[in-house]
Short mmCIF file of C-alpha atoms and ligand atoms in Angstrom, two decimals:
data_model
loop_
_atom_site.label_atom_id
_atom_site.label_comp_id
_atom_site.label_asym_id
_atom_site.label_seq_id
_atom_site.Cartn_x
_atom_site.Cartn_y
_atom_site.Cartn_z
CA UNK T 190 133.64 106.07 121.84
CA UNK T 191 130.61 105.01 120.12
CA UNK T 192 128.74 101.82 121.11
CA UNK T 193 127.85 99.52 118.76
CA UNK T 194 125.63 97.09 117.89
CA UNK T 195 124.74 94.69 115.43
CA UNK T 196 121.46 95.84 114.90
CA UNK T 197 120.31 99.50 115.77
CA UNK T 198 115.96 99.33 116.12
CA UNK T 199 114.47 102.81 116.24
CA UNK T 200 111.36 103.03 117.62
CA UNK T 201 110.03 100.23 120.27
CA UNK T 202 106.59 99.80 118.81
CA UNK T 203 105.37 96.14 117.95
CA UNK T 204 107.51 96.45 114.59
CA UNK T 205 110.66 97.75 116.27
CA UNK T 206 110.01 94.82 119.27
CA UNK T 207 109.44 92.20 116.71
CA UNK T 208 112.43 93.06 114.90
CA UNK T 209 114.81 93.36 117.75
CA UNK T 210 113.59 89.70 119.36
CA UNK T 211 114.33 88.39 115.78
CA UNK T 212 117.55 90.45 115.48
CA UNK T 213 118.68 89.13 118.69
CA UNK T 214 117.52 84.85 118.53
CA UNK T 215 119.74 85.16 115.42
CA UNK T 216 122.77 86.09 117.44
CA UNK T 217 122.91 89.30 116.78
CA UNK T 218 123.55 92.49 119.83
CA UNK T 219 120.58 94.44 119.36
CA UNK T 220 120.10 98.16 120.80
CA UNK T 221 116.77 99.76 120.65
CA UNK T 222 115.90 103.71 120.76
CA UNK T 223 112.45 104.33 122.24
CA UNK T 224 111.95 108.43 122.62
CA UNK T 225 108.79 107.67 124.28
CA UNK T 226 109.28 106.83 128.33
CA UNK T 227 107.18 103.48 127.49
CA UNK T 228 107.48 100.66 125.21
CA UNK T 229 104.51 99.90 122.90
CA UNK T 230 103.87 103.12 120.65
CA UNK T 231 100.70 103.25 119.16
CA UNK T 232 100.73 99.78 118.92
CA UNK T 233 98.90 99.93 122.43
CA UNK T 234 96.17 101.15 121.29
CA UNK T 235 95.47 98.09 118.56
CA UNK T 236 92.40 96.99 119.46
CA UNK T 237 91.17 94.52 116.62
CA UNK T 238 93.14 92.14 116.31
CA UNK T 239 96.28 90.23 113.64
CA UNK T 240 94.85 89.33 110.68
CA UNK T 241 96.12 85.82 109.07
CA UNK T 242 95.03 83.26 106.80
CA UNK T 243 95.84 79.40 106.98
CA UNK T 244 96.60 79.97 110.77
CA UNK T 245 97.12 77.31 113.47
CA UNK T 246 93.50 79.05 115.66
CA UNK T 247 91.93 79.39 112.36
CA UNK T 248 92.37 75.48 111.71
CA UNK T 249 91.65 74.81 115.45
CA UNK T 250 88.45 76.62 115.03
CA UNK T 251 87.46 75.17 111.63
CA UNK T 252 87.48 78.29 109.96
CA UNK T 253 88.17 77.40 106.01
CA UNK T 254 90.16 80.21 104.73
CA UNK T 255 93.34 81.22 102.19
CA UNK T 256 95.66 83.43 101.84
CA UNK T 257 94.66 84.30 98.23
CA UNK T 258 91.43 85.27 100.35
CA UNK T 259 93.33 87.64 102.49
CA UNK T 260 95.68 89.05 99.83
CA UNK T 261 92.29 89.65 97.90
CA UNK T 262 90.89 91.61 100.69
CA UNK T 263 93.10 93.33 101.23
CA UNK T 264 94.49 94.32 97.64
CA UNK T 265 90.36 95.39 97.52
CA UNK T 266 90.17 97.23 100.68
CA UNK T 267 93.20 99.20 99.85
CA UNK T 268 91.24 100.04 96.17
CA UNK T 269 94.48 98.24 94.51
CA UNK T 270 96.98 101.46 95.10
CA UNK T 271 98.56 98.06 96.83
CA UNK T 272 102.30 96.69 95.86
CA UNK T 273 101.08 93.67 95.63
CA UNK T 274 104.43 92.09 96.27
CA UNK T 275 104.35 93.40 99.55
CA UNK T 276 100.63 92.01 100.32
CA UNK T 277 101.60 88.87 99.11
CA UNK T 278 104.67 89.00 101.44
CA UNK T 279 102.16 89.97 104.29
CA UNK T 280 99.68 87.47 103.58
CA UNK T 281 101.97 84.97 103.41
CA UNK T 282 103.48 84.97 106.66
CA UNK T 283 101.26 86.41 108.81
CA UNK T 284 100.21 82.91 109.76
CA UNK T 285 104.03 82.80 110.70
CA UNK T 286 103.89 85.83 113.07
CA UNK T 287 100.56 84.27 114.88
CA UNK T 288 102.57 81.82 116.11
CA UNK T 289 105.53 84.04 116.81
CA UNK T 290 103.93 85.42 119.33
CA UNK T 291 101.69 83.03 120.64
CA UNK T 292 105.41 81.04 121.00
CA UNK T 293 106.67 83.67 122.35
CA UNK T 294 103.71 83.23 125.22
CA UNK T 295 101.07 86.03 124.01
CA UNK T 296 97.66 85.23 123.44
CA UNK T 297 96.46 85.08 119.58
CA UNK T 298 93.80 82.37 119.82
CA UNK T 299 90.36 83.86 119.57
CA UNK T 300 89.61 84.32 115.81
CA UNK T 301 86.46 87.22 114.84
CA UNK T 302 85.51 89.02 111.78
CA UNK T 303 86.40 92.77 110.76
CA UNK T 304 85.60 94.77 108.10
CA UNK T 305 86.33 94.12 104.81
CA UNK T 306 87.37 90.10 105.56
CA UNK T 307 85.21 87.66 103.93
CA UNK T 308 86.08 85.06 106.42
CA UNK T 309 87.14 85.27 110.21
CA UNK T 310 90.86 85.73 109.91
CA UNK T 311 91.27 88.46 113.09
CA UNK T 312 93.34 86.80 115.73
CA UNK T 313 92.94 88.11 119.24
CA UNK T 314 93.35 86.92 122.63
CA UNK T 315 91.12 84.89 124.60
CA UNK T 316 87.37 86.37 124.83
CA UNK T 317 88.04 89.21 122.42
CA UNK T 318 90.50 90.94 124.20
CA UNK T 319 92.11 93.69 122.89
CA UNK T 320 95.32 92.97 120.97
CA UNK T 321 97.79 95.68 120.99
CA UNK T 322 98.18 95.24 124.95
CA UNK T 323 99.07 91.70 124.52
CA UNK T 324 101.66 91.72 121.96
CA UNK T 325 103.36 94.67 123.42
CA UNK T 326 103.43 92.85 126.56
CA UNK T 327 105.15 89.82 125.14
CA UNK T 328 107.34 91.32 123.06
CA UNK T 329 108.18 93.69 126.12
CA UNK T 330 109.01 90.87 128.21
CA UNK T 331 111.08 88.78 125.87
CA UNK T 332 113.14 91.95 125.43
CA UNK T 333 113.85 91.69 128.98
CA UNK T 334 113.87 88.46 129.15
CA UNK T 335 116.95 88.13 126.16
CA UNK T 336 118.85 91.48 127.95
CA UNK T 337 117.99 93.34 125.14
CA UNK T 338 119.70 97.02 125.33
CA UNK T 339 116.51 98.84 125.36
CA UNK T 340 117.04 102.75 125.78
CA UNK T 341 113.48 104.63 126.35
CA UNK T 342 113.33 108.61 126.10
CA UNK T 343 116.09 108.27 123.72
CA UNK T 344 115.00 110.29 120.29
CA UNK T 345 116.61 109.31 117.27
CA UNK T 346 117.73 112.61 115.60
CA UNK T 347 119.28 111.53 112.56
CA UNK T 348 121.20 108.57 110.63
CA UNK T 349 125.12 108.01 110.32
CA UNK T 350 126.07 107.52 106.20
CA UNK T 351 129.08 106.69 105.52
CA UNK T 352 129.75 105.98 101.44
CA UNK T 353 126.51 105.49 100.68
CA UNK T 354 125.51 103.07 103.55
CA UNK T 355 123.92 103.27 107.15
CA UNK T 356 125.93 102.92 109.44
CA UNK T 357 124.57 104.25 112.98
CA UNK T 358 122.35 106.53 114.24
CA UNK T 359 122.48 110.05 116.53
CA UNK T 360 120.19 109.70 119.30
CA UNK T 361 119.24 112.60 122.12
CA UNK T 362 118.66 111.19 125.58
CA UNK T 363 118.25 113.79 128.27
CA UNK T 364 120.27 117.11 126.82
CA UNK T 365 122.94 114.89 125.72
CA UNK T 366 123.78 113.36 121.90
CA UNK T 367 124.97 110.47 121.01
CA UNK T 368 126.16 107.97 118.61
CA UNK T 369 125.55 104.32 118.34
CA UNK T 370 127.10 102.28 115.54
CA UNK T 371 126.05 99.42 113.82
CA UNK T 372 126.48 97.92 110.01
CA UNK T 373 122.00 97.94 110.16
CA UNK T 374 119.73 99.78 110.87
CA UNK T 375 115.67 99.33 111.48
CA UNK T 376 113.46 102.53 111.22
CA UNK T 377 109.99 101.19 113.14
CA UNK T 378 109.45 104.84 114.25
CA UNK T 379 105.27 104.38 113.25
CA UNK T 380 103.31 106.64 111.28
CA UNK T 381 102.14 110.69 111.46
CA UNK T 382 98.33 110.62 112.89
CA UNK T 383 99.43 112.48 116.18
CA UNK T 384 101.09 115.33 113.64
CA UNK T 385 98.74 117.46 112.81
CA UNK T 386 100.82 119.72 110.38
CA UNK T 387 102.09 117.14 108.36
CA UNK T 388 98.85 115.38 108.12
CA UNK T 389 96.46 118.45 107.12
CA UNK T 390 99.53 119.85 104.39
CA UNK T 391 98.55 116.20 103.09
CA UNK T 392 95.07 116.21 103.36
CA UNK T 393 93.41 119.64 103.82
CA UNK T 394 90.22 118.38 104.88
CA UNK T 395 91.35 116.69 108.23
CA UNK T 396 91.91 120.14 110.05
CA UNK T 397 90.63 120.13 113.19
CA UNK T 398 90.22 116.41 113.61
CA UNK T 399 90.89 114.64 116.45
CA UNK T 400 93.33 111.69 116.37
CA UNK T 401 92.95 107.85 118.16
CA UNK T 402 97.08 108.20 117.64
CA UNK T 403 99.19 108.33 120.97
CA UNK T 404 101.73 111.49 121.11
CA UNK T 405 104.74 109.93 119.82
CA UNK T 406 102.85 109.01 116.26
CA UNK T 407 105.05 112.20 114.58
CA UNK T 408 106.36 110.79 111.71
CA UNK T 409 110.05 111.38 112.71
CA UNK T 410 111.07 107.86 111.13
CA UNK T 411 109.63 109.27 107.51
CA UNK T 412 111.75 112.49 108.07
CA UNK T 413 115.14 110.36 109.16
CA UNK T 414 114.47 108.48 106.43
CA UNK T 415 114.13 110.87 103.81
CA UNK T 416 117.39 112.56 104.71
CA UNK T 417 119.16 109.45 104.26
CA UNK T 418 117.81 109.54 100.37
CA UNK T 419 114.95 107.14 100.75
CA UNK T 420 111.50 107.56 98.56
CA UNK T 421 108.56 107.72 100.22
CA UNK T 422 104.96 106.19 98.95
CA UNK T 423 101.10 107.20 99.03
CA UNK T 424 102.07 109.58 101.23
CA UNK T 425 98.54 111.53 100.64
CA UNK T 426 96.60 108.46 102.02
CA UNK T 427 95.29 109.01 105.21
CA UNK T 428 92.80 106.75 107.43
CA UNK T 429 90.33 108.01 109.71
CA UNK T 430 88.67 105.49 111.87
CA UNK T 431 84.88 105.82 111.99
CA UNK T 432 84.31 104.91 115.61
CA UNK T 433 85.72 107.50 118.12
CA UNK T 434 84.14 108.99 120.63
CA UNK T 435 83.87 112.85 119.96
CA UNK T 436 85.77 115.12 122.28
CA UNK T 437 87.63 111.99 123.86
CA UNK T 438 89.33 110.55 121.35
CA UNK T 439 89.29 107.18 122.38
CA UNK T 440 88.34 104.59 119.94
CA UNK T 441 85.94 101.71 120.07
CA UNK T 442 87.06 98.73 118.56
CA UNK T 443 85.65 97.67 114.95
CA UNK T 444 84.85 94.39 116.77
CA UNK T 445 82.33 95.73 118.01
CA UNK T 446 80.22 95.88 114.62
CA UNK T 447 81.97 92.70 113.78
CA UNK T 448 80.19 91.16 116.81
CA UNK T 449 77.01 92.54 115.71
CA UNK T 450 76.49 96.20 116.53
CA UNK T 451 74.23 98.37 114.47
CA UNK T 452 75.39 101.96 113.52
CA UNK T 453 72.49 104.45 113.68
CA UNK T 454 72.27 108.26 113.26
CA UNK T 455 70.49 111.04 115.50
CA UNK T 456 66.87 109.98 113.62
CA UNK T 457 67.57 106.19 114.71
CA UNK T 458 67.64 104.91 111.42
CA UNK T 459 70.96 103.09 109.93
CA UNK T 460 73.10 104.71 107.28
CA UNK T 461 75.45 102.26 105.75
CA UNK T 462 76.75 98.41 105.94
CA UNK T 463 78.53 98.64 109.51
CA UNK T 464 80.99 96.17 107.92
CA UNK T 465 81.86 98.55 104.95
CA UNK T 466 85.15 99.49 105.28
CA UNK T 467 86.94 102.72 107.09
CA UNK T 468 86.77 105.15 104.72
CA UNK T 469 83.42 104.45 103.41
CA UNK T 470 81.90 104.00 107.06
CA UNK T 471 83.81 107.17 107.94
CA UNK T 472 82.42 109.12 104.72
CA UNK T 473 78.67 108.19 105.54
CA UNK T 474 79.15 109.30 109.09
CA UNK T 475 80.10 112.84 108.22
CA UNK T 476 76.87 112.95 106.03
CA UNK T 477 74.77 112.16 108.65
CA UNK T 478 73.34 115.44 111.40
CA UNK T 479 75.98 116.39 113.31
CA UNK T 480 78.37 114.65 111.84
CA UNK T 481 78.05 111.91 114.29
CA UNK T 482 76.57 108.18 114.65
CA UNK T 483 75.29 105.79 117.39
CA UNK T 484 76.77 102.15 117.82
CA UNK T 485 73.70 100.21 119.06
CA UNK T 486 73.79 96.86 120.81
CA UNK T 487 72.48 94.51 123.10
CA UNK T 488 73.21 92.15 126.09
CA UNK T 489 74.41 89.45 123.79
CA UNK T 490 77.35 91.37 122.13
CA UNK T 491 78.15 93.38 125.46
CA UNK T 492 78.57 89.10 126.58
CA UNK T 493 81.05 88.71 123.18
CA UNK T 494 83.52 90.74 123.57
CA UNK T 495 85.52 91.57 126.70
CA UNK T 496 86.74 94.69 124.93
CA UNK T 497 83.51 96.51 125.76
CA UNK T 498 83.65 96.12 129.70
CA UNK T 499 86.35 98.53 129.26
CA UNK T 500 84.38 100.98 127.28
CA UNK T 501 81.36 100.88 129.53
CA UNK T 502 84.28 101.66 132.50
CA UNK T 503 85.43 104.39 130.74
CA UNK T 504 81.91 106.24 130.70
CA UNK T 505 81.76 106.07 126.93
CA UNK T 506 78.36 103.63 126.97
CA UNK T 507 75.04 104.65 127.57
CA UNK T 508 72.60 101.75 129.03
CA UNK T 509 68.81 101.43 128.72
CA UNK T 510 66.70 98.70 130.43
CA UNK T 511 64.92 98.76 126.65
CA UNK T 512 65.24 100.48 123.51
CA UNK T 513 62.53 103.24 124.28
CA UNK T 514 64.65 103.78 127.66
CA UNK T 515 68.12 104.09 125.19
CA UNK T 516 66.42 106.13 122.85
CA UNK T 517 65.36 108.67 125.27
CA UNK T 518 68.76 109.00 127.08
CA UNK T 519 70.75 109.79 124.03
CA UNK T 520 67.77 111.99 122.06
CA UNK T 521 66.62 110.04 119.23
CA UNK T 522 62.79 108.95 118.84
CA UNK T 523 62.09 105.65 120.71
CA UNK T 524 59.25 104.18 117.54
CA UNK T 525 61.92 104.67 115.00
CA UNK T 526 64.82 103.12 117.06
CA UNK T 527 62.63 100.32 117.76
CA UNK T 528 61.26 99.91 113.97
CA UNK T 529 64.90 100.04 112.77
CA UNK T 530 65.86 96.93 115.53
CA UNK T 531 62.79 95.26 114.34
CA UNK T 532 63.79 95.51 111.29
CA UNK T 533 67.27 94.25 111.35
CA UNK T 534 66.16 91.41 113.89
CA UNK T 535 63.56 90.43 111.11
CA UNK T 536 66.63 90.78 108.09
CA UNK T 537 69.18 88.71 110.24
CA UNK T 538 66.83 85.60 110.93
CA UNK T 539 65.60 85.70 107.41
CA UNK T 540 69.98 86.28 106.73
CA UNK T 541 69.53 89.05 104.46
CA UNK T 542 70.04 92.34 105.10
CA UNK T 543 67.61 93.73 102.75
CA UNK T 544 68.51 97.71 103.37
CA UNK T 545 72.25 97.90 103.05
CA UNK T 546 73.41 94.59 102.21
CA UNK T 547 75.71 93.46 105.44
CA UNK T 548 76.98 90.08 104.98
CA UNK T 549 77.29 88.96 108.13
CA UNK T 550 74.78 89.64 111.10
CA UNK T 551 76.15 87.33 113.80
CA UNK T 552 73.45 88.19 116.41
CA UNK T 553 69.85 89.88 116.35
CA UNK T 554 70.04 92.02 119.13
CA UNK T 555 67.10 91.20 121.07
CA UNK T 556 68.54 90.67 124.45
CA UNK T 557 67.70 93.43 126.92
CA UNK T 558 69.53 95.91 128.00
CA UNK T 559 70.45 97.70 125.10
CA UNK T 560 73.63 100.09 124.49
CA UNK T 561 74.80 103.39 122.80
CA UNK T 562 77.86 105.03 122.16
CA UNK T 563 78.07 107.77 120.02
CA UNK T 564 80.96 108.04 117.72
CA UNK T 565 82.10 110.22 114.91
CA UNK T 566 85.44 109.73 112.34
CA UNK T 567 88.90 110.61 113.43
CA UNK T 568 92.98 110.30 111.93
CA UNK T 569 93.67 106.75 112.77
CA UNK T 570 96.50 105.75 110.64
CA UNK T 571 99.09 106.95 107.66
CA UNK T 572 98.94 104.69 105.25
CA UNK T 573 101.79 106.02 103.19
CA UNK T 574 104.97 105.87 104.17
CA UNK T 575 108.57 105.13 103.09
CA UNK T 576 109.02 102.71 100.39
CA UNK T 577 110.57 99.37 100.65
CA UNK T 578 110.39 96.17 98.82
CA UNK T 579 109.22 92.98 100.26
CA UNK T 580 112.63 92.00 102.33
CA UNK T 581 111.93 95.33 104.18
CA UNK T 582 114.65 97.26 102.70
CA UNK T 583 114.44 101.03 102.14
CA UNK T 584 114.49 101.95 98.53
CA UNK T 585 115.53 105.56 97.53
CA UNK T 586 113.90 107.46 94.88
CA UNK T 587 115.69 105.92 92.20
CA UNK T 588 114.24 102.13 93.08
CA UNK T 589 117.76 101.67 94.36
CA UNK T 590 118.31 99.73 97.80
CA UNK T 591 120.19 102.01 100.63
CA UNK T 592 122.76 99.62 101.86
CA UNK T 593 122.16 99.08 105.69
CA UNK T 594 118.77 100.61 106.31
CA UNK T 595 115.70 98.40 106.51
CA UNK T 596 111.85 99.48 107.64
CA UNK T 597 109.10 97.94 109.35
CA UNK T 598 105.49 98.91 110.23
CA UNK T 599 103.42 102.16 109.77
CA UNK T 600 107.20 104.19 108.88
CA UNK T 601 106.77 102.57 105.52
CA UNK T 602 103.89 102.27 102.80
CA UNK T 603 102.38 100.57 100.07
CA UNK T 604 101.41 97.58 102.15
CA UNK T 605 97.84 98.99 102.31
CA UNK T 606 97.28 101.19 99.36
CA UNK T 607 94.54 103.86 99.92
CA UNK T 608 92.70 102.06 102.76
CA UNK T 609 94.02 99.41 105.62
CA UNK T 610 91.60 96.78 106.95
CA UNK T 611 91.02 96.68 110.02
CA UNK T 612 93.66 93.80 111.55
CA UNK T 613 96.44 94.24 108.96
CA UNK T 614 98.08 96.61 110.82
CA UNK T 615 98.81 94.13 113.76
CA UNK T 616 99.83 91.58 110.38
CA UNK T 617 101.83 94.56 109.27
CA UNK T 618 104.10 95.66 111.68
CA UNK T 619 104.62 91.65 113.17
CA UNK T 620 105.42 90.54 109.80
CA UNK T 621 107.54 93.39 107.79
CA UNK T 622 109.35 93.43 111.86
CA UNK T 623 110.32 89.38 111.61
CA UNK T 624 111.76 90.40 108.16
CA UNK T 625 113.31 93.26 108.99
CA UNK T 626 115.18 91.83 111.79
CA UNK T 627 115.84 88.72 109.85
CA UNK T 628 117.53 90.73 106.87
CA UNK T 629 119.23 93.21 108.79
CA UNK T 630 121.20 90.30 110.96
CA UNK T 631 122.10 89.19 107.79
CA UNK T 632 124.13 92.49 107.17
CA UNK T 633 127.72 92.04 106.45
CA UNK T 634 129.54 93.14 110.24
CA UNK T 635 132.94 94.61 109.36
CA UNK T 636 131.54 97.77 107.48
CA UNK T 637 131.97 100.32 110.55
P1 ADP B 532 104.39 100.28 114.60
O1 ADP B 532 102.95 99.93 114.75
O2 ADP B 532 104.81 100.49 113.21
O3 ADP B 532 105.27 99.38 115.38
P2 ADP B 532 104.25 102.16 116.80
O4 ADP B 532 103.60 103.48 116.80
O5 ADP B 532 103.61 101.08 117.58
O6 ADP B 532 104.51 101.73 115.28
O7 ADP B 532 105.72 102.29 117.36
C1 ADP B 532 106.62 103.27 116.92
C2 ADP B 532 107.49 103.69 118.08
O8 ADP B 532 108.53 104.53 117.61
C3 ADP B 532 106.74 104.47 119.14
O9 ADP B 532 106.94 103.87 120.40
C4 ADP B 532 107.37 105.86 119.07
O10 ADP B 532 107.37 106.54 120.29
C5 ADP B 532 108.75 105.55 118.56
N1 ADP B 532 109.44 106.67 117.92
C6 ADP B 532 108.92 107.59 117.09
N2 ADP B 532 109.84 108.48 116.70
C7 ADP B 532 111.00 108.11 117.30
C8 ADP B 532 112.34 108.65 117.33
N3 ADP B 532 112.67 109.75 116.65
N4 ADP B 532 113.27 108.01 118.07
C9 ADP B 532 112.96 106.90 118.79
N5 ADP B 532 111.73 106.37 118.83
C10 ADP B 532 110.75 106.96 118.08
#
């Protein structure tokens, strides 16, 4: 026979974990279907940090901020293709999921900028740390911690409708299919930027790019969705993230420029506001010579942010005991490099950046040695997804709730319209995965 559950969580990303913890404090048996042989997803690789406004850090820290601020943002970032019920549902309880998981012992207390945030709302651990890790982690261990029935390499293949509602789910583990059954179900399978197919019959002019996306990022949650009659939304909106390093794929965190790093092309000379968001940073990068730009700090942000340790580890940073020294290791000309630092050092004491308008330059990089990483654009995440409303249930394409099914996290869209800030993903998927859980315990048992 069957098992069954309470709760059925596919996908054991930090939406799926966030869910099931909630699913399961409210009483509920909770199993979770991970195809992957890890826990974490993409969610992993979330380096920024959990945007919230009104937050217990934020107050700690005596950052003055709202979450009108943050549902402005991010309602502008996303160029107002936004349902703006389910921004205001994120921005209002993000706050909420900051202390989820700092009570559930994770580390969410160093607040920094990112793009397209007019205040510091970007909750991270300790030192600038990166964030994914840590939430996965906790939400990893208080799934073991609560017994949670957590099945990795166990691939969710389609879902069980009965009269119109979900009811279970077929899962392959091994060669072998099987059922599980349960009166709700949570699709937190992630998004499509590791599919290449899908995302270039989307958006033609992302052949060939490289993704920051780990392998499971297929979109299968989209596809189990729509066969179980739910609409999808912005489906065509696609984010590239505008500093990867090219051939590796590995992504350097937008803290960096939030921090203070300059962006500078193969002439030394900067191109945009560093602090523009992702698809306008991407966009200028692609226009510059070989399609490519430097990241250019010093001493004093390598000393802000832990985050880059691991970067200069990894063999992605280039080091110069000056800027003439930098300039000749990674081919630009040494007098322009230096006139363009001279010229932002001058702009960021005076605090006005008088050739691209950044609003905030939080350090003026004149602290030997100095530091280069070239980076170029690259699919980062799908904004579009299936549609819900703001109690995380999945609508089908008549606006119609399907009884039983819920979503959480990069499966669904409309949270961030054409463009996601960087930090609302983390809000995203710990938010929309609280309310998913909480609504699908609330599921009348007796239906299977
Ligand atoms: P989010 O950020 O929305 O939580 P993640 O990418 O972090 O998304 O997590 C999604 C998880 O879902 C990943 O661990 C991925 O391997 C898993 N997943 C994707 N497709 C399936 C599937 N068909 N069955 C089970 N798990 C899946």
């Amino acid at each position: 026979a069957a098992d069954k559950a309470d709760v059925i969580v596919v996908g054991a990303g930090g939406a799926g974990l966030s869910a099931a913890v909630t699913a399961h404090d409210l009483g509920k048996k909770v199993i979770v279907l991970e195809k992957m042989a890890y826990l974490g997803g993409n969610t992993n690789r979330a380096a920024g940090g959990l945007n919230a406004a009104e937050s217990q850090p934020q107050a700690k820290a005596g950052i003055k901020d709202s979450k009108e601020s943050h549902y402005n943002d991010t309602m502008k970032g996303g160029k107002y293709l936004n349902n703006p019920d389910l921004v205001h549902t994120l921005t209002d309880h993000a706050a909420e999921s900051v202390d989820f998981i700092n009570s559930l012992g994770g580390d969410l207390t160093d607040v920094g900028m990112m793009a397209g945030a007019s205040q510091k709302r970007s909750h991270r651990p300790t030192g600038g740390g990166f964030v994914g890790a840590n939430v996965v982690k906790t939400l990893a261990q208080a799934s073991k911690d609560r017994g949670i029935d957590v099945r990795t390499m166990a691939k969710a293949d389609e879902l069980i409708v009965k009269d119109g509602k979900v009811v279970g789910v077929k899962y392959t583990k091994g060669k072998k299919q099987y059922e599980v059954m349960a009166p709700a179900v949570v699709l937190a399978a992630g998004g499509f930027s590791a599919n290449q197919d899908m995302v270039v019959k989307l958006n033609p002019k992302l052949k060939g790019f490289a993704t920051t996306n780990h392998t499971g990022a297929t979109g299968d949650g989209i596809t189990l969705g729509e066969k179980a009659g739910a609409a999808t939304v912005d489906m065509k909106q696609i984010q590239t993230h505008p500093t990867v390093v090219p051939g590796k794929g590995e992504m350097i965190t937008e803290a960096v420029r939030g921090n203070g790093a300059i962006l500078v092309n193969k002439d030394g000379k900067r191109f945009i506001n560093e602090l523009q968001t992702r698809d306008v940073v991407s966009a200028a990068e692609l226009a510059q010579k070989d399609k490519v730009g430097f990241l250019l700090f010093d001493n004093d942000v390598r000393k802000s942010l832990k985050a880059i340790e691991t970067y200069i580890k990894g063999g992605m940073v280039t080091e110069g005991k000056d800027l003439h020294e930098l300039a000749q290791k990674i081919g630009v000309d040494g007098k322009q490099l230096q006139a363009t630092v001279d010229k932002y050092t001058k702009d960021q004491k005076a605090g006005k950046d008088s050739e691209f308008g950044r609003a905030d330059m939080p350090r003026p990089l004149t602290q030997a040695p100095y530091y280069a990483v070239m980076v170029t654009p690259a699919v980062h995440h799908t904004m579009g997804g299936l549609r819900i409303n703001s109690q995380a249930q999945v609508l089908d394409t008549k606006g119609h709730v399907i009884p039983g099914l819920f979503a959480a996290g990069e499966v669904t869209g409309g949270v961030h319209g054409a463009n996601r800030l960087g930090g609302n993903a983390m809000a995203d998927i710990v938010t929309f995965g609280r309310i998913a859980g909480r609504n699908a315990s609330q599921q009348p048992t007796g239906v299977i």
